[in-house]
Amino acid sequence: MDNIVAIATPYGSGAISVIRASGPDSINLVGKVFDRKLKREGYTISYGNIVNNGEIIDEVLVSIFKAPHSFDGEDCCEISCHGGILVTNLVLEALLDAGFRMAEPGEFSKRAFLNHKIDLTQSEAIMDIIAASNKMALKAAEGSLHSHTKKMIKELREEILNILASIEVNIDYPEYEDAIAMDYHNILPKVDLLIEKMKDILNKSRVAKIVREGIKVAIVGKPNVGKSSLLNMLLDEDKAIVSSIEGTTRDMVEGELSLNNVTLRFIDTAGIRNSDDFVEQIGIKRSIKAMNEADIVFVVLDSSRPLDDYDHKILEETKTKKRIIIYNKIDLNPAFKMDEEMIGISTSNKEGMTKLEERIEQMVHINEFNPIDNNYLANSRHISLMKRALESLNNAKEGCLATLDSSLIEIDIKDAFDLLGEITGEAYDDELIDSLFSKFCLGK
């Protein structure tokens, strides 16, 4: 492999910037622009200056990590320089002039994977840790980083491999007297056990995914019922413009709130009604789209006015979705009643906020999630692959019930084995790897 370099810290001014360099000749190349004798033993730090064309650029500390005992399994240097944008770029330029190539996004982590330092679940956990927006999401990501996901998948694949090995022995060596006959009678209970284990994992993963990715919440209702006021109350800031003029919100306004380790991603939508205004029509179409894509819908009603056709239409269109019906202005006399449970609020004095938060927690079942229990998946790619593996095992079960030959049942079981291998990277194609690591930070 060639020698790569990139800035590993966020772009901008700060106390320190770190530039990461890696490759078979990385230590020698750094030594070319370092004005003192560079310590070349692993886990050492050298103090000196980076120079380029005889000019001192900055005083730095150079940390050395020797292969294979480095993050990516190769010789690696980390140069800590002052954190100004200009000085960092000048140090980087000196390293590029010395013979390094600029690293692609995620290339250090990609090399760590290819050098068997980490598996795919650990690679993705690195970015999950960076992106974590609450403590539970952070703990879930740390669990993957510390190989909990890898161990769980490995155990499932070993159970499947044992079934496949027994089937192969029967097919290839039918005369082998000590081999247990692996026909559909013997395969079925083993497949059933795996199906139940994977169902349990996916059930726990549903809440874990919510912890990791957050919940999309669309705030919908007709104009001037208090949607923007509700968003501002939830976020405790003037995020959305509030006005008594109907149709003030013409486009979606977004905001995030961390509620007891769940990140809520709110979308305040344009009021849904018939309108001749072209711009408002676009906003209404986006409102309907956001409503259909949301995990939870807040339907906001004005309790001081009787329900009209627009209210009833919105209630009808959201009845199949997870929703919370909120009636605003509870400080005034209510003008209607509903059979369905509603939560009353007053955006003017923030009344009802606690009840609304409790209702959200009940809907997402966040209390069911225990980050210490490592028997779950929190990554969408992992969950999708396990669902496909479960589908393959269900096909194998149907084959057993249909009394198919074991060689045909084996095809579906092998498919489940390969799909689980894609989670950790034990089975992968180059296109998948390139796609995954391209989403990483530069220098990571």
PDB file of N, CA, C and O in Angstrom, residues 162-226:
ATOM      1  N   ASN A 162     -22.561 -25.538  11.924  1.00  0.00           N
ATOM      2  CA  ASN A 162     -22.690 -26.919  12.428  1.00  0.00           C
ATOM      3  C   ASN A 162     -23.779 -27.682  11.678  1.00  0.00           C
ATOM      4  O   ASN A 162     -23.628 -28.869  11.377  1.00  0.00           O
ATOM      5  N   ILE A 163     -24.891 -26.996  11.381  1.00  0.00           N
ATOM      6  CA  ILE A 163     -25.961 -27.641  10.609  1.00  0.00           C
ATOM      7  C   ILE A 163     -25.471 -27.968   9.202  1.00  0.00           C
ATOM      8  O   ILE A 163     -25.671 -29.079   8.693  1.00  0.00           O
ATOM      9  N   LEU A 164     -24.807 -26.980   8.580  1.00  0.00           N
ATOM     10  CA  LEU A 164     -24.304 -27.183   7.213  1.00  0.00           C
ATOM     11  C   LEU A 164     -23.288 -28.316   7.156  1.00  0.00           C
ATOM     12  O   LEU A 164     -23.301 -29.135   6.217  1.00  0.00           O
ATOM     13  N   ALA A 165     -22.405 -28.375   8.159  1.00  0.00           N
ATOM     14  CA  ALA A 165     -21.385 -29.435   8.189  1.00  0.00           C
ATOM     15  C   ALA A 165     -22.029 -30.812   8.311  1.00  0.00           C
ATOM     16  O   ALA A 165     -21.613 -31.775   7.646  1.00  0.00           O
ATOM     17  N   SER A 166     -23.056 -30.909   9.141  1.00  0.00           N
ATOM     18  CA  SER A 166     -23.741 -32.201   9.314  1.00  0.00           C
ATOM     19  C   SER A 166     -24.445 -32.631   8.029  1.00  0.00           C
ATOM     20  O   SER A 166     -24.425 -33.805   7.661  1.00  0.00           O
ATOM     21  N   ILE A 167     -25.037 -31.660   7.332  1.00  0.00           N
ATOM     22  CA  ILE A 167     -25.703 -31.980   6.066  1.00  0.00           C
ATOM     23  C   ILE A 167     -24.673 -32.446   5.038  1.00  0.00           C
ATOM     24  O   ILE A 167     -24.895 -33.430   4.320  1.00  0.00           O
ATOM     25  N   GLU A 168     -23.530 -31.742   4.974  1.00  0.00           N
ATOM     26  CA  GLU A 168     -22.493 -32.083   4.004  1.00  0.00           C
ATOM     27  C   GLU A 168     -21.932 -33.483   4.249  1.00  0.00           C
ATOM     28  O   GLU A 168     -21.652 -34.226   3.302  1.00  0.00           O
ATOM     29  N   VAL A 169     -21.752 -33.842   5.518  1.00  0.00           N
ATOM     30  CA  VAL A 169     -21.245 -35.178   5.843  1.00  0.00           C
ATOM     31  C   VAL A 169     -22.194 -36.236   5.301  1.00  0.00           C
ATOM     32  O   VAL A 169     -21.769 -37.249   4.718  1.00  0.00           O
ATOM     33  N   ASN A 170     -23.494 -36.002   5.472  1.00  0.00           N
ATOM     34  CA  ASN A 170     -24.490 -36.964   4.985  1.00  0.00           C
ATOM     35  C   ASN A 170     -24.500 -37.058   3.469  1.00  0.00           C
ATOM     36  O   ASN A 170     -24.706 -38.132   2.906  1.00  0.00           O
ATOM     37  N   ILE A 171     -24.275 -35.894   2.815  1.00  0.00           N
ATOM     38  CA  ILE A 171     -24.306 -35.891   1.350  1.00  0.00           C
ATOM     39  C   ILE A 171     -23.045 -36.539   0.777  1.00  0.00           C
ATOM     40  O   ILE A 171     -23.110 -37.379  -0.130  1.00  0.00           O
ATOM     41  N   ASP A 172     -21.880 -36.139   1.333  1.00  0.00           N
ATOM     42  CA  ASP A 172     -20.607 -36.594   0.765  1.00  0.00           C
ATOM     43  C   ASP A 172     -20.195 -37.982   1.241  1.00  0.00           C
ATOM     44  O   ASP A 172     -19.505 -38.706   0.529  1.00  0.00           O
ATOM     45  N   TYR A 173     -20.593 -38.329   2.485  1.00  0.00           N
ATOM     46  CA  TYR A 173     -20.191 -39.631   3.049  1.00  0.00           C
ATOM     47  C   TYR A 173     -21.399 -40.359   3.619  1.00  0.00           C
ATOM     48  O   TYR A 173     -21.533 -40.538   4.837  1.00  0.00           O
ATOM     49  N   PRO A 174     -22.327 -40.773   2.758  1.00  0.00           N
ATOM     50  CA  PRO A 174     -23.546 -41.438   3.252  1.00  0.00           C
ATOM     51  C   PRO A 174     -23.263 -42.757   3.962  1.00  0.00           C
ATOM     52  O   PRO A 174     -24.079 -43.228   4.757  1.00  0.00           O
ATOM     53  N   GLU A 175     -22.074 -43.330   3.688  1.00  0.00           N
ATOM     54  CA  GLU A 175     -21.752 -44.624   4.291  1.00  0.00           C
ATOM     55  C   GLU A 175     -21.131 -44.474   5.683  1.00  0.00           C
ATOM     56  O   GLU A 175     -20.904 -45.470   6.376  1.00  0.00           O
ATOM     57  N   TYR A 176     -20.881 -43.207   6.099  1.00  0.00           N
ATOM     58  CA  TYR A 176     -20.225 -42.965   7.391  1.00  0.00           C
ATOM     59  C   TYR A 176     -21.191 -43.327   8.525  1.00  0.00           C
ATOM     60  O   TYR A 176     -22.203 -42.667   8.738  1.00  0.00           O
ATOM     61  N   GLU A 177     -20.895 -44.398   9.264  1.00  0.00           N
ATOM     62  CA  GLU A 177     -21.852 -44.980  10.209  1.00  0.00           C
ATOM     63  C   GLU A 177     -22.152 -44.078  11.402  1.00  0.00           C
ATOM     64  O   GLU A 177     -23.268 -44.067  11.916  1.00  0.00           O
ATOM     65  N   ASP A 178     -21.159 -43.315  11.884  1.00  0.00           N
ATOM     66  CA  ASP A 178     -21.371 -42.495  13.081  1.00  0.00           C
ATOM     67  C   ASP A 178     -22.093 -41.179  12.806  1.00  0.00           C
ATOM     68  O   ASP A 178     -22.464 -40.460  13.732  1.00  0.00           O
ATOM     69  N   ALA A 179     -22.283 -40.849  11.552  1.00  0.00           N
ATOM     70  CA  ALA A 179     -22.938 -39.578  11.216  1.00  0.00           C
ATOM     71  C   ALA A 179     -24.442 -39.680  11.458  1.00  0.00           C
ATOM     72  O   ALA A 179     -25.083 -40.657  11.082  1.00  0.00           O
ATOM     73  N   ILE A 180     -24.988 -38.649  12.107  1.00  0.00           N
ATOM     74  CA  ILE A 180     -26.433 -38.591  12.341  1.00  0.00           C
ATOM     75  C   ILE A 180     -27.114 -38.226  11.036  1.00  0.00           C
ATOM     76  O   ILE A 180     -26.726 -37.274  10.363  1.00  0.00           O
ATOM     77  N   ALA A 181     -28.141 -38.945  10.669  1.00  0.00           N
ATOM     78  CA  ALA A 181     -28.853 -38.665   9.424  1.00  0.00           C
ATOM     79  C   ALA A 181     -29.514 -37.292   9.511  1.00  0.00           C
ATOM     80  O   ALA A 181     -30.380 -37.064  10.348  1.00  0.00           O
ATOM     81  N   MET A 182     -29.078 -36.357   8.645  1.00  0.00           N
ATOM     82  CA  MET A 182     -29.606 -34.987   8.691  1.00  0.00           C
ATOM     83  C   MET A 182     -30.654 -34.802   7.597  1.00  0.00           C
ATOM     84  O   MET A 182     -30.398 -34.220   6.545  1.00  0.00           O
ATOM     85  N   ASP A 183     -31.846 -35.316   7.852  1.00  0.00           N
ATOM     86  CA  ASP A 183     -32.949 -35.053   6.937  1.00  0.00           C
ATOM     87  C   ASP A 183     -33.807 -33.952   7.547  1.00  0.00           C
ATOM     88  O   ASP A 183     -33.447 -33.342   8.562  1.00  0.00           O
ATOM     89  N   TYR A 184     -34.952 -33.673   6.946  1.00  0.00           N
ATOM     90  CA  TYR A 184     -35.796 -32.561   7.404  1.00  0.00           C
ATOM     91  C   TYR A 184     -36.252 -32.741   8.852  1.00  0.00           C
ATOM     92  O   TYR A 184     -36.484 -31.764   9.559  1.00  0.00           O
ATOM     93  N   HIS A 185     -36.353 -33.997   9.345  1.00  0.00           N
ATOM     94  CA  HIS A 185     -36.768 -34.223  10.740  1.00  0.00           C
ATOM     95  C   HIS A 185     -35.751 -33.621  11.710  1.00  0.00           C
ATOM     96  O   HIS A 185     -36.120 -33.008  12.715  1.00  0.00           O
ATOM     97  N   ASN A 186     -34.478 -33.816  11.437  1.00  0.00           N
ATOM     98  CA  ASN A 186     -33.418 -33.344  12.330  1.00  0.00           C
ATOM     99  C   ASN A 186     -33.049 -31.880  12.099  1.00  0.00           C
ATOM    100  O   ASN A 186     -32.581 -31.198  13.008  1.00  0.00           O
ATOM    101  N   ILE A 187     -33.244 -31.397  10.865  1.00  0.00           N
ATOM    102  CA  ILE A 187     -32.900 -30.008  10.555  1.00  0.00           C
ATOM    103  C   ILE A 187     -33.907 -29.032  11.159  1.00  0.00           C
ATOM    104  O   ILE A 187     -33.532 -27.970  11.677  1.00  0.00           O
ATOM    105  N   LEU A 188     -35.189 -29.401  11.129  1.00  0.00           N
ATOM    106  CA  LEU A 188     -36.258 -28.486  11.534  1.00  0.00           C
ATOM    107  C   LEU A 188     -36.086 -27.907  12.947  1.00  0.00           C
ATOM    108  O   LEU A 188     -36.163 -26.682  13.119  1.00  0.00           O
ATOM    109  N   PRO A 189     -35.860 -28.718  13.984  1.00  0.00           N
ATOM    110  CA  PRO A 189     -35.736 -28.127  15.321  1.00  0.00           C
ATOM    111  C   PRO A 189     -34.537 -27.193  15.465  1.00  0.00           C
ATOM    112  O   PRO A 189     -34.600 -26.200  16.199  1.00  0.00           O
ATOM    113  N   LYS A 190     -33.448 -27.493  14.756  1.00  0.00           N
ATOM    114  CA  LYS A 190     -32.266 -26.627  14.818  1.00  0.00           C
ATOM    115  C   LYS A 190     -32.549 -25.276  14.139  1.00  0.00           C
ATOM    116  O   LYS A 190     -32.149 -24.217  14.631  1.00  0.00           O
ATOM    117  N   VAL A 191     -33.226 -25.332  13.011  1.00  0.00           N
ATOM    118  CA  VAL A 191     -33.597 -24.100  12.304  1.00  0.00           C
ATOM    119  C   VAL A 191     -34.589 -23.298  13.129  1.00  0.00           C
ATOM    120  O   VAL A 191     -34.489 -22.066  13.223  1.00  0.00           O
ATOM    121  N   ASP A 192     -35.548 -23.979  13.748  1.00  0.00           N
ATOM    122  CA  ASP A 192     -36.535 -23.303  14.595  1.00  0.00           C
ATOM    123  C   ASP A 192     -35.868 -22.533  15.732  1.00  0.00           C
ATOM    124  O   ASP A 192     -36.255 -21.404  16.053  1.00  0.00           O
ATOM    125  N   LEU A 193     -34.867 -23.153  16.354  1.00  0.00           N
ATOM    126  CA  LEU A 193     -34.159 -22.510  17.455  1.00  0.00           C
ATOM    127  C   LEU A 193     -33.445 -21.238  16.975  1.00  0.00           C
ATOM    128  O   LEU A 193     -33.491 -20.192  17.649  1.00  0.00           O
ATOM    129  N   LEU A 194     -32.810 -21.307  15.812  1.00  0.00           N
ATOM    130  CA  LEU A 194     -32.143 -20.136  15.254  1.00  0.00           C
ATOM    131  C   LEU A 194     -33.135 -19.026  14.905  1.00  0.00           C
ATOM    132  O   LEU A 194     -32.870 -17.841  15.129  1.00  0.00           O
ATOM    133  N   ILE A 195     -34.278 -19.408  14.377  1.00  0.00           N
ATOM    134  CA  ILE A 195     -35.312 -18.422  14.029  1.00  0.00           C
ATOM    135  C   ILE A 195     -35.762 -17.658  15.273  1.00  0.00           C
ATOM    136  O   ILE A 195     -35.893 -16.430  15.257  1.00  0.00           O
ATOM    137  N   GLU A 196     -35.990 -18.382  16.364  1.00  0.00           N
ATOM    138  CA  GLU A 196     -36.435 -17.728  17.601  1.00  0.00           C
ATOM    139  C   GLU A 196     -35.363 -16.789  18.152  1.00  0.00           C
ATOM    140  O   GLU A 196     -35.662 -15.698  18.633  1.00  0.00           O
ATOM    141  N   LYS A 197     -34.100 -17.212  18.067  1.00  0.00           N
ATOM    142  CA  LYS A 197     -33.003 -16.347  18.546  1.00  0.00           C
ATOM    143  C   LYS A 197     -32.932 -15.063  17.739  1.00  0.00           C
ATOM    144  O   LYS A 197     -32.776 -13.964  18.282  1.00  0.00           O
ATOM    145  N   MET A 198     -33.053 -15.180  16.423  1.00  0.00           N
ATOM    146  CA  MET A 198     -32.946 -14.010  15.565  1.00  0.00           C
ATOM    147  C   MET A 198     -34.167 -13.102  15.699  1.00  0.00           C
ATOM    148  O   MET A 198     -34.044 -11.873  15.624  1.00  0.00           O
ATOM    149  N   LYS A 199     -35.324 -13.674  15.927  1.00  0.00           N
ATOM    150  CA  LYS A 199     -36.514 -12.861  16.178  1.00  0.00           C
ATOM    151  C   LYS A 199     -36.345 -12.047  17.453  1.00  0.00           C
ATOM    152  O   LYS A 199     -36.730 -10.864  17.508  1.00  0.00           O
ATOM    153  N   ASP A 200     -35.783 -12.672  18.481  1.00  0.00           N
ATOM    154  CA  ASP A 200     -35.555 -11.968  19.747  1.00  0.00           C
ATOM    155  C   ASP A 200     -34.563 -10.817  19.558  1.00  0.00           C
ATOM    156  O   ASP A 200     -34.759  -9.714  20.081  1.00  0.00           O
ATOM    157  N   ILE A 201     -33.499 -11.068  18.788  1.00  0.00           N
ATOM    158  CA  ILE A 201     -32.509 -10.027  18.516  1.00  0.00           C
ATOM    159  C   ILE A 201     -33.153  -8.859  17.764  1.00  0.00           C
ATOM    160  O   ILE A 201     -32.959  -7.686  18.108  1.00  0.00           O
ATOM    161  N   LEU A 202     -33.953  -9.163  16.747  1.00  0.00           N
ATOM    162  CA  LEU A 202     -34.587  -8.112  15.950  1.00  0.00           C
ATOM    163  C   LEU A 202     -35.614  -7.330  16.765  1.00  0.00           C
ATOM    164  O   LEU A 202     -35.773  -6.125  16.577  1.00  0.00           O
ATOM    165  N   ASN A 203     -36.287  -8.004  17.668  1.00  0.00           N
ATOM    166  CA  ASN A 203     -37.262  -7.324  18.517  1.00  0.00           C
ATOM    167  C   ASN A 203     -36.567  -6.290  19.410  1.00  0.00           C
ATOM    168  O   ASN A 203     -37.039  -5.160  19.571  1.00  0.00           O
ATOM    169  N   LYS A 204     -35.433  -6.690  19.998  1.00  0.00           N
ATOM    170  CA  LYS A 204     -34.662  -5.754  20.826  1.00  0.00           C
ATOM    171  C   LYS A 204     -34.010  -4.668  19.971  1.00  0.00           C
ATOM    172  O   LYS A 204     -33.820  -3.541  20.425  1.00  0.00           O
ATOM    173  N   SER A 205     -33.704  -5.017  18.733  1.00  0.00           N
ATOM    174  CA  SER A 205     -33.024  -4.074  17.852  1.00  0.00           C
ATOM    175  C   SER A 205     -33.932  -2.923  17.438  1.00  0.00           C
ATOM    176  O   SER A 205     -33.460  -1.840  17.103  1.00  0.00           O
ATOM    177  N   ARG A 206     -35.238  -3.156  17.449  1.00  0.00           N
ATOM    178  CA  ARG A 206     -36.183  -2.106  17.059  1.00  0.00           C
ATOM    179  C   ARG A 206     -36.005  -0.871  17.930  1.00  0.00           C
ATOM    180  O   ARG A 206     -35.926   0.257  17.445  1.00  0.00           O
ATOM    181  N   VAL A 207     -35.916  -1.087  19.249  1.00  0.00           N
ATOM    182  CA  VAL A 207     -35.747   0.040  20.165  1.00  0.00           C
ATOM    183  C   VAL A 207     -34.316   0.569  20.092  1.00  0.00           C
ATOM    184  O   VAL A 207     -34.084   1.779  20.163  1.00  0.00           O
ATOM    185  N   ALA A 208     -33.349  -0.331  19.918  1.00  0.00           N
ATOM    186  CA  ALA A 208     -31.950   0.100  19.826  1.00  0.00           C
ATOM    187  C   ALA A 208     -31.738   1.013  18.621  1.00  0.00           C
ATOM    188  O   ALA A 208     -30.981   1.983  18.686  1.00  0.00           O
ATOM    189  N   LYS A 209     -32.410   0.729  17.520  1.00  0.00           N
ATOM    190  CA  LYS A 209     -32.313   1.564  16.322  1.00  0.00           C
ATOM    191  C   LYS A 209     -32.876   2.957  16.594  1.00  0.00           C
ATOM    192  O   LYS A 209     -32.339   3.970  16.127  1.00  0.00           O
ATOM    193  N   ILE A 210     -33.956   3.011  17.363  1.00  0.00           N
ATOM    194  CA  ILE A 210     -34.537   4.305  17.732  1.00  0.00           C
ATOM    195  C   ILE A 210     -33.552   5.099  18.575  1.00  0.00           C
ATOM    196  O   ILE A 210     -33.368   6.299  18.393  1.00  0.00           O
ATOM    197  N   VAL A 211     -32.894   4.404  19.514  1.00  0.00           N
ATOM    198  CA  VAL A 211     -31.895   5.066  20.368  1.00  0.00           C
ATOM    199  C   VAL A 211     -30.775   5.637  19.517  1.00  0.00           C
ATOM    200  O   VAL A 211     -30.307   6.756  19.735  1.00  0.00           O
ATOM    201  N   ARG A 212     -30.322   4.883  18.529  1.00  0.00           N
ATOM    202  CA  ARG A 212     -29.188   5.295  17.703  1.00  0.00           C
ATOM    203  C   ARG A 212     -29.566   6.396  16.718  1.00  0.00           C
ATOM    204  O   ARG A 212     -28.848   7.394  16.580  1.00  0.00           O
ATOM    205  N   GLU A 213     -30.678   6.223  16.015  1.00  0.00           N
ATOM    206  CA  GLU A 213     -30.998   7.118  14.902  1.00  0.00           C
ATOM    207  C   GLU A 213     -31.989   8.214  15.265  1.00  0.00           C
ATOM    208  O   GLU A 213     -32.142   9.180  14.517  1.00  0.00           O
ATOM    209  N   GLY A 214     -32.663   8.063  16.410  1.00  0.00           N
ATOM    210  CA  GLY A 214     -33.657   9.054  16.778  1.00  0.00           C
ATOM    211  C   GLY A 214     -35.005   8.772  16.131  1.00  0.00           C
ATOM    212  O   GLY A 214     -35.184   7.806  15.394  1.00  0.00           O
ATOM    213  N   ILE A 215     -35.964   9.634  16.406  1.00  0.00           N
ATOM    214  CA  ILE A 215     -37.330   9.467  15.920  1.00  0.00           C
ATOM    215  C   ILE A 215     -37.737  10.706  15.132  1.00  0.00           C
ATOM    216  O   ILE A 215     -37.572  11.831  15.597  1.00  0.00           O
ATOM    217  N   LYS A 216     -38.271  10.472  13.945  1.00  0.00           N
ATOM    218  CA  LYS A 216     -38.820  11.574  13.157  1.00  0.00           C
ATOM    219  C   LYS A 216     -40.229  11.886  13.649  1.00  0.00           C
ATOM    220  O   LYS A 216     -41.093  11.001  13.659  1.00  0.00           O
ATOM    221  N   VAL A 217     -40.444  13.122  14.043  1.00  0.00           N
ATOM    222  CA  VAL A 217     -41.759  13.545  14.540  1.00  0.00           C
ATOM    223  C   VAL A 217     -42.256  14.689  13.660  1.00  0.00           C
ATOM    224  O   VAL A 217     -41.623  15.748  13.592  1.00  0.00           O
ATOM    225  N   ALA A 218     -43.363  14.466  12.965  1.00  0.00           N
ATOM    226  CA  ALA A 218     -43.971  15.520  12.152  1.00  0.00           C
ATOM    227  C   ALA A 218     -45.087  16.183  12.940  1.00  0.00           C
ATOM    228  O   ALA A 218     -45.962  15.502  13.486  1.00  0.00           O
ATOM    229  N   ILE A 219     -45.042  17.507  13.012  1.00  0.00           N
ATOM    230  CA  ILE A 219     -46.087  18.271  13.688  1.00  0.00           C
ATOM    231  C   ILE A 219     -47.035  18.788  12.615  1.00  0.00           C
ATOM    232  O   ILE A 219     -46.650  19.620  11.783  1.00  0.00           O
ATOM    233  N   VAL A 220     -48.268  18.257  12.586  1.00  0.00           N
ATOM    234  CA  VAL A 220     -49.207  18.606  11.521  1.00  0.00           C
ATOM    235  C   VAL A 220     -50.492  19.183  12.111  1.00  0.00           C
ATOM    236  O   VAL A 220     -50.821  18.988  13.274  1.00  0.00           O
ATOM    237  N   GLY A 221     -51.205  19.846  11.264  1.00  0.00           N
ATOM    238  CA  GLY A 221     -52.473  20.453  11.654  1.00  0.00           C
ATOM    239  C   GLY A 221     -52.831  21.533  10.659  1.00  0.00           C
ATOM    240  O   GLY A 221     -52.025  21.892   9.790  1.00  0.00           O
ATOM    241  N   LYS A 222     -54.028  22.074  10.764  1.00  0.00           N
ATOM    242  CA  LYS A 222     -54.413  23.163   9.866  1.00  0.00           C
ATOM    243  C   LYS A 222     -53.685  24.444  10.302  1.00  0.00           C
ATOM    244  O   LYS A 222     -53.060  24.476  11.377  1.00  0.00           O
ATOM    245  N   PRO A 223     -53.740  25.495   9.506  1.00  0.00           N
ATOM    246  CA  PRO A 223     -53.031  26.731   9.873  1.00  0.00           C
ATOM    247  C   PRO A 223     -53.517  27.337  11.187  1.00  0.00           C
ATOM    248  O   PRO A 223     -54.687  27.233  11.551  1.00  0.00           O
ATOM    249  N   ASN A 224     -52.562  27.914  11.895  1.00  0.00           N
ATOM    250  CA  ASN A 224     -52.844  28.751  13.072  1.00  0.00           C
ATOM    251  C   ASN A 224     -53.444  27.986  14.247  1.00  0.00           C
ATOM    252  O   ASN A 224     -54.233  28.534  15.013  1.00  0.00           O
ATOM    253  N   VAL A 225     -53.056  26.694  14.415  1.00  0.00           N
ATOM    254  CA  VAL A 225     -53.515  25.942  15.590  1.00  0.00           C
ATOM    255  C   VAL A 225     -52.447  25.886  16.678  1.00  0.00           C
ATOM    256  O   VAL A 225     -52.694  25.365  17.765  1.00  0.00           O
ATOM    257  N   GLY A 226     -51.240  26.379  16.377  1.00  0.00           N
ATOM    258  CA  GLY A 226     -50.179  26.413  17.386  1.00  0.00           C
ATOM    259  C   GLY A 226     -49.049  25.444  17.143  1.00  0.00           C
ATOM    260  O   GLY A 226     -48.308  25.106  18.065  1.00  0.00           O
TER     261      GLY A 226
END
